[in-house]
Backbone as a printed PyTorch tensor [residue, N CA C, xyz], in Angstrom:
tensor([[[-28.2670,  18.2750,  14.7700],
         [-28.6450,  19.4860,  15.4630],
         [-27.4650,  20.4500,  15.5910]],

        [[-26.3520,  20.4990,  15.3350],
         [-25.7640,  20.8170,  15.1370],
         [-24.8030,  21.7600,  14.1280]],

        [[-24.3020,  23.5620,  14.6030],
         [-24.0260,  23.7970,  13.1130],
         [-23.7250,  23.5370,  11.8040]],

        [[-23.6940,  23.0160,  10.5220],
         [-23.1450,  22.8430,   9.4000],
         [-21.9310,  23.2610,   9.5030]],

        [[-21.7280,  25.0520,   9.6300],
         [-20.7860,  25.6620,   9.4020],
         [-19.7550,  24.9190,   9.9760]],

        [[-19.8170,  24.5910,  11.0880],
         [-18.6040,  24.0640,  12.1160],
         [-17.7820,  23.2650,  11.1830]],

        [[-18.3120,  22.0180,  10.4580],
         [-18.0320,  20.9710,   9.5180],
         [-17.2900,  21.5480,   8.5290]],

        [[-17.1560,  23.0870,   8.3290],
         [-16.2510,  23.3300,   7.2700],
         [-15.6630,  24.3550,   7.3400]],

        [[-14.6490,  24.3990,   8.5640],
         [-13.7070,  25.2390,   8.7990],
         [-12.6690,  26.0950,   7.7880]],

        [[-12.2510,  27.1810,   7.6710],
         [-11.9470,  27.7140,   6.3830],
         [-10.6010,  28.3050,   6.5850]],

        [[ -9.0410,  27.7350,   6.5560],
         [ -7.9670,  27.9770,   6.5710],
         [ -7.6800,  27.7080,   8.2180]],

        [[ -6.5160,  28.3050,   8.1670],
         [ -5.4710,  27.6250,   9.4990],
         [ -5.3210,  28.1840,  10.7130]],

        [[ -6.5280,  29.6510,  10.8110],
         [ -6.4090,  30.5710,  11.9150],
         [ -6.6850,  29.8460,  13.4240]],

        [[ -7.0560,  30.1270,  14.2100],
         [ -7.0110,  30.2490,  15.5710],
         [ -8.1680,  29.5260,  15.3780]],

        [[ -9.1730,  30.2570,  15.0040],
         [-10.6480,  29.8190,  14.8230],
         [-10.7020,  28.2940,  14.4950]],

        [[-10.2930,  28.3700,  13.0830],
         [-10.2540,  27.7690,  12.1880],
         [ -9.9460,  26.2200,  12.8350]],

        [[ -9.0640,  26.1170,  13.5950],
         [ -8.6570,  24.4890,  14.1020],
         [ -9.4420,  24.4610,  15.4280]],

        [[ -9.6730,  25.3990,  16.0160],
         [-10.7410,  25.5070,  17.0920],
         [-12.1550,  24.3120,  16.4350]],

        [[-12.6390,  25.2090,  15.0120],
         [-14.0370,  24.5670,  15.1040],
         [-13.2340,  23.2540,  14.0870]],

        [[-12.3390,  22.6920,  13.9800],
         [-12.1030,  21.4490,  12.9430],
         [-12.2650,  20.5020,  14.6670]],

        [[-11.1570,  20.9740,  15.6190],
         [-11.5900,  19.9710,  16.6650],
         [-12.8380,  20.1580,  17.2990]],

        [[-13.5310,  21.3410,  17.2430],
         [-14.7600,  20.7340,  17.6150],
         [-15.6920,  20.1270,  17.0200]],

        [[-15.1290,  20.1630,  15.4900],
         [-16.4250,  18.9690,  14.8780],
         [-15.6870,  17.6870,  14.8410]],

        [[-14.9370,  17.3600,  14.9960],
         [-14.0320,  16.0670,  15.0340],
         [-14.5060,  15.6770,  16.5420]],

        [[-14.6270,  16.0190,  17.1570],
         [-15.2680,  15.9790,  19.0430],
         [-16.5790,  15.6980,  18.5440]],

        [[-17.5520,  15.9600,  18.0620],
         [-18.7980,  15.8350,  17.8070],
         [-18.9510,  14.2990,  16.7260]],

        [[-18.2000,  14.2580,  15.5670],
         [-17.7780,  13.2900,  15.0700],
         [-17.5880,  11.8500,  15.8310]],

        [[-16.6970,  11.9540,  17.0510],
         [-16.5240,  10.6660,  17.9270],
         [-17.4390,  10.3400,  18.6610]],

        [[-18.8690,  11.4930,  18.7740],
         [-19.6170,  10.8590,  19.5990],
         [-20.9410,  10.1270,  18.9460]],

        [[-20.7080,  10.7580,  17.2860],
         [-21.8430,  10.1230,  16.8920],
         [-21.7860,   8.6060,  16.3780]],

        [[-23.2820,   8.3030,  16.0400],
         [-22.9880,   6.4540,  16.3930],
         [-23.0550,   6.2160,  14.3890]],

        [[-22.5620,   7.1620,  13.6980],
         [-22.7610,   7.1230,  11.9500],
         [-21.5190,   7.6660,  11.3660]],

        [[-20.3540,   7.4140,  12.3440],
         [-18.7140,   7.9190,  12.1300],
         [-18.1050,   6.6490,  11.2060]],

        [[-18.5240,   5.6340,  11.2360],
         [-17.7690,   4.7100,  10.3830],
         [-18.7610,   4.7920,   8.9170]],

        [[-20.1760,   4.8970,   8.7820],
         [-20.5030,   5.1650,   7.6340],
         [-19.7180,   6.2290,   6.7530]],

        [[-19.9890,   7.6000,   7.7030],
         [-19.6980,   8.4680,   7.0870],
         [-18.2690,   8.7800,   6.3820]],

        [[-17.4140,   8.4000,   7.3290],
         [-15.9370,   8.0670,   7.2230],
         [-15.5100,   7.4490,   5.7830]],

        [[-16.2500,   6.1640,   5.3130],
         [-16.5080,   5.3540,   4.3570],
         [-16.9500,   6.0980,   3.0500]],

        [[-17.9300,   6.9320,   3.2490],
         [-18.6240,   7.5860,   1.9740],
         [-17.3710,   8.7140,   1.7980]],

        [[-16.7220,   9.5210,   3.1100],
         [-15.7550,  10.4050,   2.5670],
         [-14.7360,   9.8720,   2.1840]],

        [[-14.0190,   8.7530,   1.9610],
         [-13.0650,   8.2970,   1.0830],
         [-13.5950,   7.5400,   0.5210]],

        [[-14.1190,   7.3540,   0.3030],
         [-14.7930,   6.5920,  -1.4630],
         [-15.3170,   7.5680,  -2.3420]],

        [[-15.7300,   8.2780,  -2.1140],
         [-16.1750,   9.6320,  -2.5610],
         [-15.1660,  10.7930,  -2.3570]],

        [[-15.1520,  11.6780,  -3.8760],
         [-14.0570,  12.9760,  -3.7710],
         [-15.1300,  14.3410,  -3.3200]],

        [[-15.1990,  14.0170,  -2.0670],
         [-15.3780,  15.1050,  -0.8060],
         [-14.1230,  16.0220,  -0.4370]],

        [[-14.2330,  17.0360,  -1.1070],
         [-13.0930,  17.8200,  -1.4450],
         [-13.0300,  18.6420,   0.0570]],

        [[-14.2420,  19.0810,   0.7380],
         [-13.9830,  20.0170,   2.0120],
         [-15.0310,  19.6470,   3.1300]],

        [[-14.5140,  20.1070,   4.0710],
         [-15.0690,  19.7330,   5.3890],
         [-14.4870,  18.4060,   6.4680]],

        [[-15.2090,  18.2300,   7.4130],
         [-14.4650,  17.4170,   8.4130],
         [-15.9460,  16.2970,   8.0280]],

        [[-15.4310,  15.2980,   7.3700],
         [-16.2900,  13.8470,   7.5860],
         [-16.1690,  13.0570,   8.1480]],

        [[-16.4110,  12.4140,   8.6190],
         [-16.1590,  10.9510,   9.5680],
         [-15.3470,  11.1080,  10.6260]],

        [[-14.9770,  12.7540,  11.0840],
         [-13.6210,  13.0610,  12.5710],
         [-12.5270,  12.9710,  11.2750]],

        [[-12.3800,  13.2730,   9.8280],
         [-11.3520,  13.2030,   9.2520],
         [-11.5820,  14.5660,   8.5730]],

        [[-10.3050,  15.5900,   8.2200],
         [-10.1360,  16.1760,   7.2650],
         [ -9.8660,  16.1750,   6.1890]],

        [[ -9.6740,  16.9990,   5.1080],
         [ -9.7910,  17.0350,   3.9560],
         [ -8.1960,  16.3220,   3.7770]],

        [[ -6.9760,  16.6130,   4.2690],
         [ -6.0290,  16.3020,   4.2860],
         [ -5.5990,  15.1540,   4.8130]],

        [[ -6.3250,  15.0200,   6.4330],
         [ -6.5200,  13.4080,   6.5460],
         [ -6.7560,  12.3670,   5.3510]],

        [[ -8.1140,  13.1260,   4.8120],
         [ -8.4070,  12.2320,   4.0100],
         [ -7.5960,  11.8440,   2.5300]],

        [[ -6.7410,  12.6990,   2.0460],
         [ -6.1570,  12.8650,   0.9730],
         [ -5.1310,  11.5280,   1.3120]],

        [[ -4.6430,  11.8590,   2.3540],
         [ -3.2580,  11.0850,   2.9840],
         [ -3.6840,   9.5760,   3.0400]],

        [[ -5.0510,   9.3070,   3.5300],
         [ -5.3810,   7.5070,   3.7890],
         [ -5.7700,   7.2250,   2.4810]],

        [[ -6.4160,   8.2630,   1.4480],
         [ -6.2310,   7.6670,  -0.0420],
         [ -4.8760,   7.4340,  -0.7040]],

        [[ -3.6950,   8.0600,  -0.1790],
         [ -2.6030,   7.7330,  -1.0110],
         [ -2.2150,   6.6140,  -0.4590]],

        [[ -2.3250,   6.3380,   0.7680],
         [ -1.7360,   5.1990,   1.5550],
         [ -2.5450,   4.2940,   1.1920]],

        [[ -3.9320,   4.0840,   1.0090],
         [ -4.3350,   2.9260,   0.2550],
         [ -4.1740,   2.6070,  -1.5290]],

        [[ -3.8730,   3.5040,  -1.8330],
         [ -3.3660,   3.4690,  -3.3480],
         [ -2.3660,   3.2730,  -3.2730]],

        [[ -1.0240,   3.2040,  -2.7040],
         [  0.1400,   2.4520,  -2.7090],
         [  0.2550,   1.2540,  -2.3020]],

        [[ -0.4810,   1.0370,  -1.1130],
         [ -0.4280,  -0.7750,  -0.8240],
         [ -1.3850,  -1.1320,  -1.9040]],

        [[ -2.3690,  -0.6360,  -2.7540],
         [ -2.7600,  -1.5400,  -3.7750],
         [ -1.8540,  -1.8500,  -5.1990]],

        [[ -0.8040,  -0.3920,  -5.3020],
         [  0.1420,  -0.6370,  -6.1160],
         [  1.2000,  -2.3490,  -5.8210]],

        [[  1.3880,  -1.8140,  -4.6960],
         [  2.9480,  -2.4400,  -4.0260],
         [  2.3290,  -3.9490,  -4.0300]],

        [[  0.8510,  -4.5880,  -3.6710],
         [  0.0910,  -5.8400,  -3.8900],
         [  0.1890,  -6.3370,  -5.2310]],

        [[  0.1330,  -5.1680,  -6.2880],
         [ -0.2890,  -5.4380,  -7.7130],
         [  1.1970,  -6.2790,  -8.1720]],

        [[  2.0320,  -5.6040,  -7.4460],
         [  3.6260,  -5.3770,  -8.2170],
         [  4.4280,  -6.8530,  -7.5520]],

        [[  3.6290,  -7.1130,  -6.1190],
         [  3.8720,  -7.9700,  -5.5110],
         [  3.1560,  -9.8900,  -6.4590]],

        [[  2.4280,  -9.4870,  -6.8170],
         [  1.3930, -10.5880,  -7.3990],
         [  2.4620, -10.5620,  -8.7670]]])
């Protein structure tokens, strides 16, 4: 029930992190934050706030899991 728009805040203005925390606030209350969370890093979901994560969040927990799978590989 909730805007779409909110979910895809557009650069770094005033506004802009205004509606990223308010869909990240809306995000923690819903009870489909760990699905969704899941489909946005497994999936290249290039924009918007998924799972209470951003696009940059999300970039960052893919590199961090692609290095401990390196550093495991290298480790084995």
């Amino acid at each position: 029930t909730e805007d779409p728009e909110l979910f895809c805040p557009v650069g770094t203005s005033k506004a802009a992190l205004l509606a990223t925390e308010q869909a990240k606030a809306i995000c923690r209350r819903c009870p489909s934050i760990a699905a969704c969370r899941d489909y946005a890093l497994n999936t290249p979901v290039p924009d918007g706030i998924w799972g209470g994560l951003t696009e940059k969040e999300r970039r960052s927990i893919r590199r961090a899991r692609t290095r401990g799978s390196c550093a495991r590989a290298v480790a084995d």
